[in-house]
Each structure stands twice: as structure tokens, then as C-alpha cells.
PDB file of C-alpha atoms and ligand atoms in Angstrom:
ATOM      1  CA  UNK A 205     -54.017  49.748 193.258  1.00 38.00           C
ATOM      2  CA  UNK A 206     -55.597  52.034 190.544  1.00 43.00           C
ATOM      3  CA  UNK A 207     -52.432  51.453 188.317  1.00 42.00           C
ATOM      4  CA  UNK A 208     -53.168  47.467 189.056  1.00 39.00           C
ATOM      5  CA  UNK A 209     -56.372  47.515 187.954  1.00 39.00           C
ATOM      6  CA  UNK A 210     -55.709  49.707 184.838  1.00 40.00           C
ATOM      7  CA  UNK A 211     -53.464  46.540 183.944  1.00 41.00           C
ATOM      8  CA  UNK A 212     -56.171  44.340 184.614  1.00 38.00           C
ATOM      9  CA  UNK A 213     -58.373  45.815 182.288  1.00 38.00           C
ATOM     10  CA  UNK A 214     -56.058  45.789 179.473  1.00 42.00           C
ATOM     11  CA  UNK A 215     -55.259  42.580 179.779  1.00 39.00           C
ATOM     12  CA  UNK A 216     -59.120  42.116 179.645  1.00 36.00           C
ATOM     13  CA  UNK A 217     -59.282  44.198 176.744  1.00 40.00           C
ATOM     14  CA  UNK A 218     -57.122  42.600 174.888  1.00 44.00           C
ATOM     15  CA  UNK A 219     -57.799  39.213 175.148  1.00 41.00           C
ATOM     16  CA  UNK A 220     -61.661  39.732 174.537  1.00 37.00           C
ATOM     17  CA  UNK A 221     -61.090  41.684 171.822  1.00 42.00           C
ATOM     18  CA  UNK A 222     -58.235  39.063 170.986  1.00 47.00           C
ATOM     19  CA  UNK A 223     -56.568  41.720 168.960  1.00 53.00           C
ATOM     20  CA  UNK A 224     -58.061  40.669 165.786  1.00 67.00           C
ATOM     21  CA  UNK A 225     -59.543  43.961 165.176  1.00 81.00           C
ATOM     22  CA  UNK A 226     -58.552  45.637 162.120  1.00 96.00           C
ATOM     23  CA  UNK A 227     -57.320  48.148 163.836  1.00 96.00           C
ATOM     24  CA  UNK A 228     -56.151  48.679 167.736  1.00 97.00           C
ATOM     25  CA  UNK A 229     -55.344  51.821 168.696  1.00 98.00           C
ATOM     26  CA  UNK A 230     -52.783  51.635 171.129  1.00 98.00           C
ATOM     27  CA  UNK A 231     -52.532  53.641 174.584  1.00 98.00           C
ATOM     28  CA  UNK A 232     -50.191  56.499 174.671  1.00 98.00           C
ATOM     29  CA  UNK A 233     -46.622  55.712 175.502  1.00 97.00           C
ATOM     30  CA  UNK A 234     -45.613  56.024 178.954  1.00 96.00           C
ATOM     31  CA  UNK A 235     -42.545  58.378 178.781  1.00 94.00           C
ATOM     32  CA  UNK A 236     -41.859  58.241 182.942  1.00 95.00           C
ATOM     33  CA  UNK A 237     -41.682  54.232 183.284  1.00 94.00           C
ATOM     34  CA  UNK A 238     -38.177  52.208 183.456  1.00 95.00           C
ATOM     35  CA  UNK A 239     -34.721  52.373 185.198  1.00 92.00           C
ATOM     36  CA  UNK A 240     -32.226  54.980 184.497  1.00 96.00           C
ATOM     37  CA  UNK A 241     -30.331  54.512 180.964  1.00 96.00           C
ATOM     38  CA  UNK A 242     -26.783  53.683 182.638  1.00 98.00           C
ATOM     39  CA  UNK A 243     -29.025  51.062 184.613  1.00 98.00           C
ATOM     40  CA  UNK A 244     -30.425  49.990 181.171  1.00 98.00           C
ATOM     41  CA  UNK A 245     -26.761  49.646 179.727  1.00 98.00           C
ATOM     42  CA  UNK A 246     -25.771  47.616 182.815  1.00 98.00           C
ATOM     43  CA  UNK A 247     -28.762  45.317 182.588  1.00 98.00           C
ATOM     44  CA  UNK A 248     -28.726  44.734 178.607  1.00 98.00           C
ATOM     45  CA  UNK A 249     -28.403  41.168 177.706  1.00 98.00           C
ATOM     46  CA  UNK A 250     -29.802  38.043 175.208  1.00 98.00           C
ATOM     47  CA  UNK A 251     -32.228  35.726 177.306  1.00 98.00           C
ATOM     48  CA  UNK A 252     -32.699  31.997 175.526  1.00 97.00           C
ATOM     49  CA  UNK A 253     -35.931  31.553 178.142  1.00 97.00           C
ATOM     50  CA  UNK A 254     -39.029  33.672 177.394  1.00 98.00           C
ATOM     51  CA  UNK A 255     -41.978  33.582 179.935  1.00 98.00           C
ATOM     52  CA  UNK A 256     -45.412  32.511 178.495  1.00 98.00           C
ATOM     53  CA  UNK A 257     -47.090  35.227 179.933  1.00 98.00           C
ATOM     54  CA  UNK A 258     -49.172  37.587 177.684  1.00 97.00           C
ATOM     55  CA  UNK A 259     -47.702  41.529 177.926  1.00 98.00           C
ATOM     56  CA  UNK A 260     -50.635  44.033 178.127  1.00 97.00           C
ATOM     57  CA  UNK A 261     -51.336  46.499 175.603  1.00 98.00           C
ATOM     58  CA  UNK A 262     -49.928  49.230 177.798  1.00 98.00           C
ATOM     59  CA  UNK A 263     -46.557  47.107 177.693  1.00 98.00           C
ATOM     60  CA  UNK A 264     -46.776  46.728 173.932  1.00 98.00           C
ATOM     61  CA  UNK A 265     -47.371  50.304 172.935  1.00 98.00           C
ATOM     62  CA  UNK A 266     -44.453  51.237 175.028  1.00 98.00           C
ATOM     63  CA  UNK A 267     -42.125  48.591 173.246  1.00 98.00           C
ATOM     64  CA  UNK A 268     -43.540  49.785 170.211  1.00 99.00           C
ATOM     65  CA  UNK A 269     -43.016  53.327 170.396  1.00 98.00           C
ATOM     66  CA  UNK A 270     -39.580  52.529 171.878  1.00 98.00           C
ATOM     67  CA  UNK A 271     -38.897  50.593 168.963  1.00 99.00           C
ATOM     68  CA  UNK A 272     -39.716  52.874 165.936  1.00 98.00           C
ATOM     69  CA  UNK A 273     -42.045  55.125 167.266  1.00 98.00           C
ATOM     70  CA  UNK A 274     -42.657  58.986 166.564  1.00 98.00           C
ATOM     71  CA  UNK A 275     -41.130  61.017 168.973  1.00 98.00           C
ATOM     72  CA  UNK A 276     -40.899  64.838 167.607  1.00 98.00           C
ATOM     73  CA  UNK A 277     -44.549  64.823 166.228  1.00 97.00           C
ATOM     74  CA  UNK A 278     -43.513  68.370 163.960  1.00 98.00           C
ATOM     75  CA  UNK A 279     -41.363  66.610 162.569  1.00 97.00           C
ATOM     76  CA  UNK A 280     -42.444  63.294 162.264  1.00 97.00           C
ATOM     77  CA  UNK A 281     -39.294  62.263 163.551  1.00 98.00           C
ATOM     78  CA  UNK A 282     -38.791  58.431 165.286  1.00 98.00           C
ATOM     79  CA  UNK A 283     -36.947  57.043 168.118  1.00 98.00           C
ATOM     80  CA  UNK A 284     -34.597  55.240 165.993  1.00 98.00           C
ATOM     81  CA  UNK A 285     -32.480  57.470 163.274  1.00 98.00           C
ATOM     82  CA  UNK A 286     -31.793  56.226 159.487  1.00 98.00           C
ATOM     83  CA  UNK A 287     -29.704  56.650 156.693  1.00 97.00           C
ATOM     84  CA  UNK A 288     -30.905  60.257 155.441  1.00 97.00           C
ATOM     85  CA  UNK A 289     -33.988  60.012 157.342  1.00 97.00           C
ATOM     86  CA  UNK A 290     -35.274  57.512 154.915  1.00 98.00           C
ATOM     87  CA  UNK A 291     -37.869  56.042 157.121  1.00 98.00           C
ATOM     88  CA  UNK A 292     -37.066  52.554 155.603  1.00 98.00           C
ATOM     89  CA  UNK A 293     -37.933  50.550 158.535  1.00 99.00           C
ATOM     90  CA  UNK A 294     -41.446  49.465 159.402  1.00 98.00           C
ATOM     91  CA  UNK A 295     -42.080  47.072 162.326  1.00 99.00           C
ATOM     92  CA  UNK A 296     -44.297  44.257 162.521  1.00 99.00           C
ATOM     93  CA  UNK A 297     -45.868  42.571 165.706  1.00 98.00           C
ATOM     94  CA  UNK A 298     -46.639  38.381 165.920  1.00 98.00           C
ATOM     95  CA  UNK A 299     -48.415  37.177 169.037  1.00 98.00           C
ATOM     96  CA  UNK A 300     -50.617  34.168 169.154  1.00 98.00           C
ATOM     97  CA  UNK A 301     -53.372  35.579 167.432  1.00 97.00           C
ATOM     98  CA  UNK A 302     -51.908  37.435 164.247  1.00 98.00           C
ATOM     99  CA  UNK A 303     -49.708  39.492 162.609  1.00 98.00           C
ATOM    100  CA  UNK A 304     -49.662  43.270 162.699  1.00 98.00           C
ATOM    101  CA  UNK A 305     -48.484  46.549 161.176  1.00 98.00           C
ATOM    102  CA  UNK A 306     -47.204  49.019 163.612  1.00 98.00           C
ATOM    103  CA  UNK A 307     -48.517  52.476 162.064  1.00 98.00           C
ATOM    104  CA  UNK A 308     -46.356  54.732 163.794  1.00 98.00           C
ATOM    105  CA  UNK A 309     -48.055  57.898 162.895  1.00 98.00           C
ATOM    106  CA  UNK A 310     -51.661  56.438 164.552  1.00 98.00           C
ATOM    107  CA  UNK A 311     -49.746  54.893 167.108  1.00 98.00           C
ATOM    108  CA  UNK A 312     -51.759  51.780 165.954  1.00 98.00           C
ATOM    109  CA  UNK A 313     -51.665  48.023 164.769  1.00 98.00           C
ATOM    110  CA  UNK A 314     -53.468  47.319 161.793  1.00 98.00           C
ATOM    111  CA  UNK A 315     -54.538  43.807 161.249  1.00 98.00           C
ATOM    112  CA  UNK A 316     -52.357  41.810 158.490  1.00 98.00           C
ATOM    113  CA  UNK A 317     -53.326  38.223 159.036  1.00 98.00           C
ATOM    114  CA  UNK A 318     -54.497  36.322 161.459  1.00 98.00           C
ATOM    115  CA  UNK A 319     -53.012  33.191 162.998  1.00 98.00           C
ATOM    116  CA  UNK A 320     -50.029  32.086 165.205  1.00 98.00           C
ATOM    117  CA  UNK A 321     -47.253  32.578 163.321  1.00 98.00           C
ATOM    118  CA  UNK A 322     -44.832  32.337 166.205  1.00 98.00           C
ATOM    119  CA  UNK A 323     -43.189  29.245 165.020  1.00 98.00           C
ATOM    120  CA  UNK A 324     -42.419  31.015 161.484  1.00 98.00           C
ATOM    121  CA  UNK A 325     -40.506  33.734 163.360  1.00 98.00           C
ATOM    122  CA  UNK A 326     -38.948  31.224 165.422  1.00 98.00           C
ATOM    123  CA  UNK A 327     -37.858  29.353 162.538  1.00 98.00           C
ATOM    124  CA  UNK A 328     -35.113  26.545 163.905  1.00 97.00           C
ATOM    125  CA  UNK A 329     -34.925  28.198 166.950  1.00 97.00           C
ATOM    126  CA  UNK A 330     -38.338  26.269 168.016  1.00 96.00           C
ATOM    127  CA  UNK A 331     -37.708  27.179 171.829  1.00 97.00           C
ATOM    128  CA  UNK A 332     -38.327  30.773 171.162  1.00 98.00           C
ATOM    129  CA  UNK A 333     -41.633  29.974 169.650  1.00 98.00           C
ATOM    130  CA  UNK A 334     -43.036  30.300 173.048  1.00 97.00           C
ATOM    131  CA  UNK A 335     -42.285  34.063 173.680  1.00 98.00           C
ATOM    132  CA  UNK A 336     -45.964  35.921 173.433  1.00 98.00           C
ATOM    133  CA  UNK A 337     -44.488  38.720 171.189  1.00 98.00           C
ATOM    134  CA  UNK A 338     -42.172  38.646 168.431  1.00 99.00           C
ATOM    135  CA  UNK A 339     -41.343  42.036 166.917  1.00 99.00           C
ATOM    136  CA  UNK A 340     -40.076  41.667 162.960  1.00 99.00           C
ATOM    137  CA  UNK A 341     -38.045  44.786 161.580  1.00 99.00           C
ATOM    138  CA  UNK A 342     -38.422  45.506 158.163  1.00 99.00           C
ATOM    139  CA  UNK A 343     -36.834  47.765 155.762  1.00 98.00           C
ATOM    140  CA  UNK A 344     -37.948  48.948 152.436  1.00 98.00           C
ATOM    141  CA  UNK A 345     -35.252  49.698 150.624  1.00 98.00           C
ATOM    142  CA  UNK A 346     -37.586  51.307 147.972  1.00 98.00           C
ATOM    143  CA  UNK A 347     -37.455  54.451 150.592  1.00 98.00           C
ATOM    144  CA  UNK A 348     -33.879  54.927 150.050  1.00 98.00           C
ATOM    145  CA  UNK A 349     -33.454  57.070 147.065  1.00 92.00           C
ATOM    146  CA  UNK A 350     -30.160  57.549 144.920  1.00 85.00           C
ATOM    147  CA  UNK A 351     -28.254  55.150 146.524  1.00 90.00           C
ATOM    148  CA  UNK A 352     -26.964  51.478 144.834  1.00 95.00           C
ATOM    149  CA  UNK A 353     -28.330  47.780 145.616  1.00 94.00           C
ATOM    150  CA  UNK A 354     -25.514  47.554 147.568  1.00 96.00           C
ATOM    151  CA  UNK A 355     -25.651  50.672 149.571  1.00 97.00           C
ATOM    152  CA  UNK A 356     -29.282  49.955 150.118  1.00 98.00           C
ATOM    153  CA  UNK A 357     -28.872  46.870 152.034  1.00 98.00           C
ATOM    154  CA  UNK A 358     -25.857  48.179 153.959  1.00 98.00           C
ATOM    155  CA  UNK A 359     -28.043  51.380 155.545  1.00 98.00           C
ATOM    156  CA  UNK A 360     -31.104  48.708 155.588  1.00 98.00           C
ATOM    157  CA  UNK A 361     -29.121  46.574 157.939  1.00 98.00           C
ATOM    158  CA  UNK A 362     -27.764  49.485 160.022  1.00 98.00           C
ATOM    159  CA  UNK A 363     -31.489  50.640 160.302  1.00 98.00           C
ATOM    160  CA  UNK A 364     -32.717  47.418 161.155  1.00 99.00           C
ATOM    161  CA  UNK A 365     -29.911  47.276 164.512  1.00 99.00           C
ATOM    162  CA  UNK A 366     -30.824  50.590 166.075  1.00 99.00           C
ATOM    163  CA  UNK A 367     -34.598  49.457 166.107  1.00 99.00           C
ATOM    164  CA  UNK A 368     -33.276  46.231 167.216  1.00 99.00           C
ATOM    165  CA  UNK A 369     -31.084  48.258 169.990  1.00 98.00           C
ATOM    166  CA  UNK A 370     -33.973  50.092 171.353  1.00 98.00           C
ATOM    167  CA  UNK A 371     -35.669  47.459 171.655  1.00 99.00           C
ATOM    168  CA  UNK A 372     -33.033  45.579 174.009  1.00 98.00           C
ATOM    169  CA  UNK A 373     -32.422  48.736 176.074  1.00 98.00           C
ATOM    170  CA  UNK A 374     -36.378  48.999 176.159  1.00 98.00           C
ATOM    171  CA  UNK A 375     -36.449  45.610 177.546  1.00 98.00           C
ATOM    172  CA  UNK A 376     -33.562  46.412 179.389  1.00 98.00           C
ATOM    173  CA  UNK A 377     -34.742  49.366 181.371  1.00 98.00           C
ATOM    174  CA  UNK A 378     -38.609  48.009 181.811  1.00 98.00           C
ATOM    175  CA  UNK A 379     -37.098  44.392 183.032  1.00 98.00           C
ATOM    176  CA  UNK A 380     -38.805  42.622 179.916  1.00 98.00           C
ATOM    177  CA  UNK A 381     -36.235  39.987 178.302  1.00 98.00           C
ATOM    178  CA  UNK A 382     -35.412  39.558 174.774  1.00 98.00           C
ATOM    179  CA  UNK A 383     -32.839  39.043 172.033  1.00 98.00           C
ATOM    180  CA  UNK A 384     -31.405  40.382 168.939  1.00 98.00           C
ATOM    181  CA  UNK A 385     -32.196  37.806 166.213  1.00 98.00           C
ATOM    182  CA  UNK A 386     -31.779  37.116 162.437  1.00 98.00           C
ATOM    183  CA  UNK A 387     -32.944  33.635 162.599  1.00 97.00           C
ATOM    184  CA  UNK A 388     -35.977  33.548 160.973  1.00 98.00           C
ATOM    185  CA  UNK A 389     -38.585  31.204 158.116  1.00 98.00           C
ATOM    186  CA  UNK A 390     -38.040  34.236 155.881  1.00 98.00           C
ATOM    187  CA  UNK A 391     -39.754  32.312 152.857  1.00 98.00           C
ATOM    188  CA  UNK A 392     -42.842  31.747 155.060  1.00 98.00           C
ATOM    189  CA  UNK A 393     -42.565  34.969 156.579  1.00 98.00           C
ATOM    190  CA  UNK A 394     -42.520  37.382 153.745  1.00 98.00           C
ATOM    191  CA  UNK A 395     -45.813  35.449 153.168  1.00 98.00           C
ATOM    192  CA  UNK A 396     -47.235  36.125 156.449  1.00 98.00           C
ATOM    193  CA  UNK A 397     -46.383  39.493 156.822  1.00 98.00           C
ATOM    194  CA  UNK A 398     -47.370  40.505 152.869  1.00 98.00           C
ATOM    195  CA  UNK A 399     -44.212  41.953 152.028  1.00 98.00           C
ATOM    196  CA  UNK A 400     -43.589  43.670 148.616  1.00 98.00           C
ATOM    197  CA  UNK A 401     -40.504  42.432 146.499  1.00 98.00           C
ATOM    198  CA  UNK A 402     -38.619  45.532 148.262  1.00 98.00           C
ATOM    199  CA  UNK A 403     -39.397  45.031 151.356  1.00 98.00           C
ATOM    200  CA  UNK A 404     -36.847  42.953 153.241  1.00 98.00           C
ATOM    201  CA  UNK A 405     -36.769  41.180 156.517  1.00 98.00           C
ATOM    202  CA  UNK A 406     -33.780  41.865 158.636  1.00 98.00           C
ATOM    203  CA  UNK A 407     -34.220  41.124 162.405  1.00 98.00           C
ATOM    204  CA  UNK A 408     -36.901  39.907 164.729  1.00 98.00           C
ATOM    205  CA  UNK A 409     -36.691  40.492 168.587  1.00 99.00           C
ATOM    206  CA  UNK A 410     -39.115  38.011 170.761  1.00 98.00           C
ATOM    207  CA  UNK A 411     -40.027  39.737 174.052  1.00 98.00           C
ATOM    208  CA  UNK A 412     -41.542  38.451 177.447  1.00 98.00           C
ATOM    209  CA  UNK A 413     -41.562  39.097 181.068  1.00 98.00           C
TER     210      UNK A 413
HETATM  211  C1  LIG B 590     -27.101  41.069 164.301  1.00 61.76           C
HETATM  212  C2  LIG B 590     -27.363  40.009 165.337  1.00 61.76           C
HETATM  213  C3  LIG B 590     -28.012  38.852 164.975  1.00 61.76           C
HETATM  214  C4  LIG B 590     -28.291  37.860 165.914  1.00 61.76           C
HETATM  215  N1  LIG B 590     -28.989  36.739 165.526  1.00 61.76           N
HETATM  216  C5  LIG B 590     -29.293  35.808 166.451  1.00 61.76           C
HETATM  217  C6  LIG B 590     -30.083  34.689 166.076  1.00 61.76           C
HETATM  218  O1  LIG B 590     -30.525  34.561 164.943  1.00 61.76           O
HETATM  219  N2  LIG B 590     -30.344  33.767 167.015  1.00 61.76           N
HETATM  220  C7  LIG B 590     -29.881  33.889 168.313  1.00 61.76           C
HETATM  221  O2  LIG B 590     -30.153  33.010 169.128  1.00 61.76           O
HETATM  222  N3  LIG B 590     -29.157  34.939 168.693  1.00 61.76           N
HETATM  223  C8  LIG B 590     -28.866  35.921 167.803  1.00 61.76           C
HETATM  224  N4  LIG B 590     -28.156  37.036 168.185  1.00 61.76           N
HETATM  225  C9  LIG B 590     -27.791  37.214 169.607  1.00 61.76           C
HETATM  226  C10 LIG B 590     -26.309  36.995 169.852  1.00 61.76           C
HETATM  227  O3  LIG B 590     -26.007  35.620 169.833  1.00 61.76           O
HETATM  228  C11 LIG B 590     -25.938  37.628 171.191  1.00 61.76           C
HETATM  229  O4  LIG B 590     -26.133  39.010 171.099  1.00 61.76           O
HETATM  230  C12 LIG B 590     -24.508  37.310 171.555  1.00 61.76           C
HETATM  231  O5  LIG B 590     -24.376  35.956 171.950  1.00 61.76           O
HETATM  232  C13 LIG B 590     -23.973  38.185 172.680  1.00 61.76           C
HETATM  233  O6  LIG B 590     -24.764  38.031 173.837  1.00 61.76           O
HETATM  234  P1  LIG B 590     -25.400  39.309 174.555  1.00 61.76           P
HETATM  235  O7  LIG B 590     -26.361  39.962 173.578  1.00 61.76           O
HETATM  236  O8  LIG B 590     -26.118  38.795 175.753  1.00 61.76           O
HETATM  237  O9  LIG B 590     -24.288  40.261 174.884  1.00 61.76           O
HETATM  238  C14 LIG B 590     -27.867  38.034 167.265  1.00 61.76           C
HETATM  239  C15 LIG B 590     -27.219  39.217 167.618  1.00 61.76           C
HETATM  240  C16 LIG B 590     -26.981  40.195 166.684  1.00 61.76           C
HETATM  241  C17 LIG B 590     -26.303  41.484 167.108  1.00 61.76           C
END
């Protein structure tokens, strides 16, 4: 009951504060929720329907910290491993109200424009438009140092799928639905999300319930 109406107030919270803030400091991760990871592997699959339903902020800090978030704070090590520990990906969150910068070391989502730009991250896919969260992984390559173009983009796109891969076996294990995707209005999105000439969108990941 307690836990019940803990979600209840979230879900208050966040639509009265309509996460527009220019900063929302998210809840601490819940490291106890969600099946068992052979569960998680047996479960792991691409939806094509997403549920309207808005996740509360609870579920979002979770997915984030899954995602890309720090996880040996002495270190200020992440979830995900990359190329040399270069730290090249960032992720970026679009619901119906705007877009945001997950700040992994505040465990927070700082305010980069406001809007629906659902669509964008749907690109052709228009269907998908519908999911309330889209998460966008981005890599800067600018963090990889002494390494070619070439290289750069490889490690960037290997960075980009193990984000991408926690977040399905997030999804997986919490019974939240998603899918790997590369689809995306990149021209309109770079836009949207600010992005510096070296930072480059790879994959986006809508979730629901
Ligand atoms: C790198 C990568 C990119 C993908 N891009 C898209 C995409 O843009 N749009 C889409 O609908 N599905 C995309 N998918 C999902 C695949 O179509 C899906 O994983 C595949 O059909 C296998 O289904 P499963 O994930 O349920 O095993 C992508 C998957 C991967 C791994």
C-alpha cells in the first residue's frame, strides 16, 4: 500500500512539476527491483506496440541508471563499459514535455529544450511516436583520445549497443517493453538535443509499460 502510494505521488510530482524544471533530481536507483538476469535473458525482446502510459520518475531513474549510470562511485565507474573508459556516451531523455540531459554524476536531468519531440525520434517509424519515453544514446567521439576517425566511430558504435543492451535487459527484467533502434530525424534531432559537431547520435530506445 505504502509502496502504491509512493508511486502515486511521483506520478503527481511529475506531472505538476511537468518536468520542465531545469533541473530534476532523480530518486535513487532501486538496486533490489526486477526478475533474475537468466529470467531477463529469457524475456528480452523488440516490442512494435508501446503503451501510452506515463512511467514515474522512480521508473525513469532506474532505466536511467541502468542505462549509463554510475555504479562504483570511487571510481566514477558506469553500468555500461567503453573503449578505454572513454566515457563517450551521454544519454538523453524525450517525453512529451522536453528533452533532457541525463547527468550521471547528479543522478539528474537537466533541462535542454522543451517540447514534444517524440515524433523527431520516431522519425518514419511514426507508430513509435506514441511511447512516453524515448532514450537517445550519444557518443562524443571528442572523448576518445589517440585513436583515428575511423576507430572513433567503430568504439562509438560499440558504446552506443551496450547502453542500448542494458537498456533492453532493464526493460527486460522490470517487464517495461522497448526496442533497439537507429531510426531516427537525426538532422532535426541534433537540433533538439544541441549537439556539438562531435557529438554523434547512434541509437534511441523508446520505452513503455
Ligand atoms: C543496431 C540495431 C539497430 C536497430 N534499428 C532498428 C530501427 O531503427 N527500427 C526498428 O524498428 N528496429 C530496429 N532494431 C530492432 C531489430 O529489428 C530487432 O532487434 C530484430 O528484428 C530482432 O528482434 P529481437 O530484438 O526481438 O530479437 C535494431 C536493432 C539493432 C541491434
Amino acid at each position: 500500500m505504502r509502496a502504491l502510494l509512493f508511486s502515486a505521488i511521483m506520478v503527481l510530482a511529475l506531472s505538476s512539476s511537468g518536468q520542465t524544471d531545469s533541473i530534476t533530481q532523480l530518486p535513487e536507483p532501486s538496486k533490489v527491483k526486477g526478475k533474475n538476469i537468466m529470467e531477463a535473458f529469457a524475456n528480452r525482446a523488440s516490442v512494435r506496440e508501446f503503451d501510452t502510459q506515463e512511467l514515474d520518475l522512480q521508473e525513469i531513474a532506474d532505466l536511467l541508471w541502468a542505462a549509463n549510470g554510475i555504479n562504483r562511485p570511487a571510481e566514477g565507474k558506469r553500468t555500461a563499459p567503453t573503449a578505454m573508459n572513454s566515457q563517450d556516451i551521454d544519454v538523453y531523455l524525450v517525453n512529451s514535455r522536453g528533452a533532457y540531459l541525463y547527468d550521471a554524476k547528479a543522478h539528474a536531468l537537466v533541462l535542454v529544450n522543451t517540447g514534444d519531440y517524440r515524433s523527431v525520434v520516431a522519425g518514419t517509424q511514426k507508430d513509435f511516436a506514441k511511447a512516453p519515453v524515448f532514450l537517445v544514446i550519444v557518443s562524443d567521439i571528442s572523448r576518445f583520445r589517440r585513436a583515428d576517425e575511423n576507430q572513433k566511430l567503430t568504439w562509438a558504435a560499440m558504446d552506443a549497443a551496450i547502453v542500448s543492451q542494458n537498456i533492453n535487459l532493464y526493460c527486460a527484467g522490470v517487464g517495461l517493453k522497448t526496442r533497439p533502434r537507429v531510426w531516427m530525424d537525426s538532422d532535426k534531432l541534433k537540433d533538439v538535443l544541441k549537439l556539438s559537431p562531435s557529438q554523434r547520435l547512434m541509437m534511441n530506445n523508446p520505452v513503455s509499460r
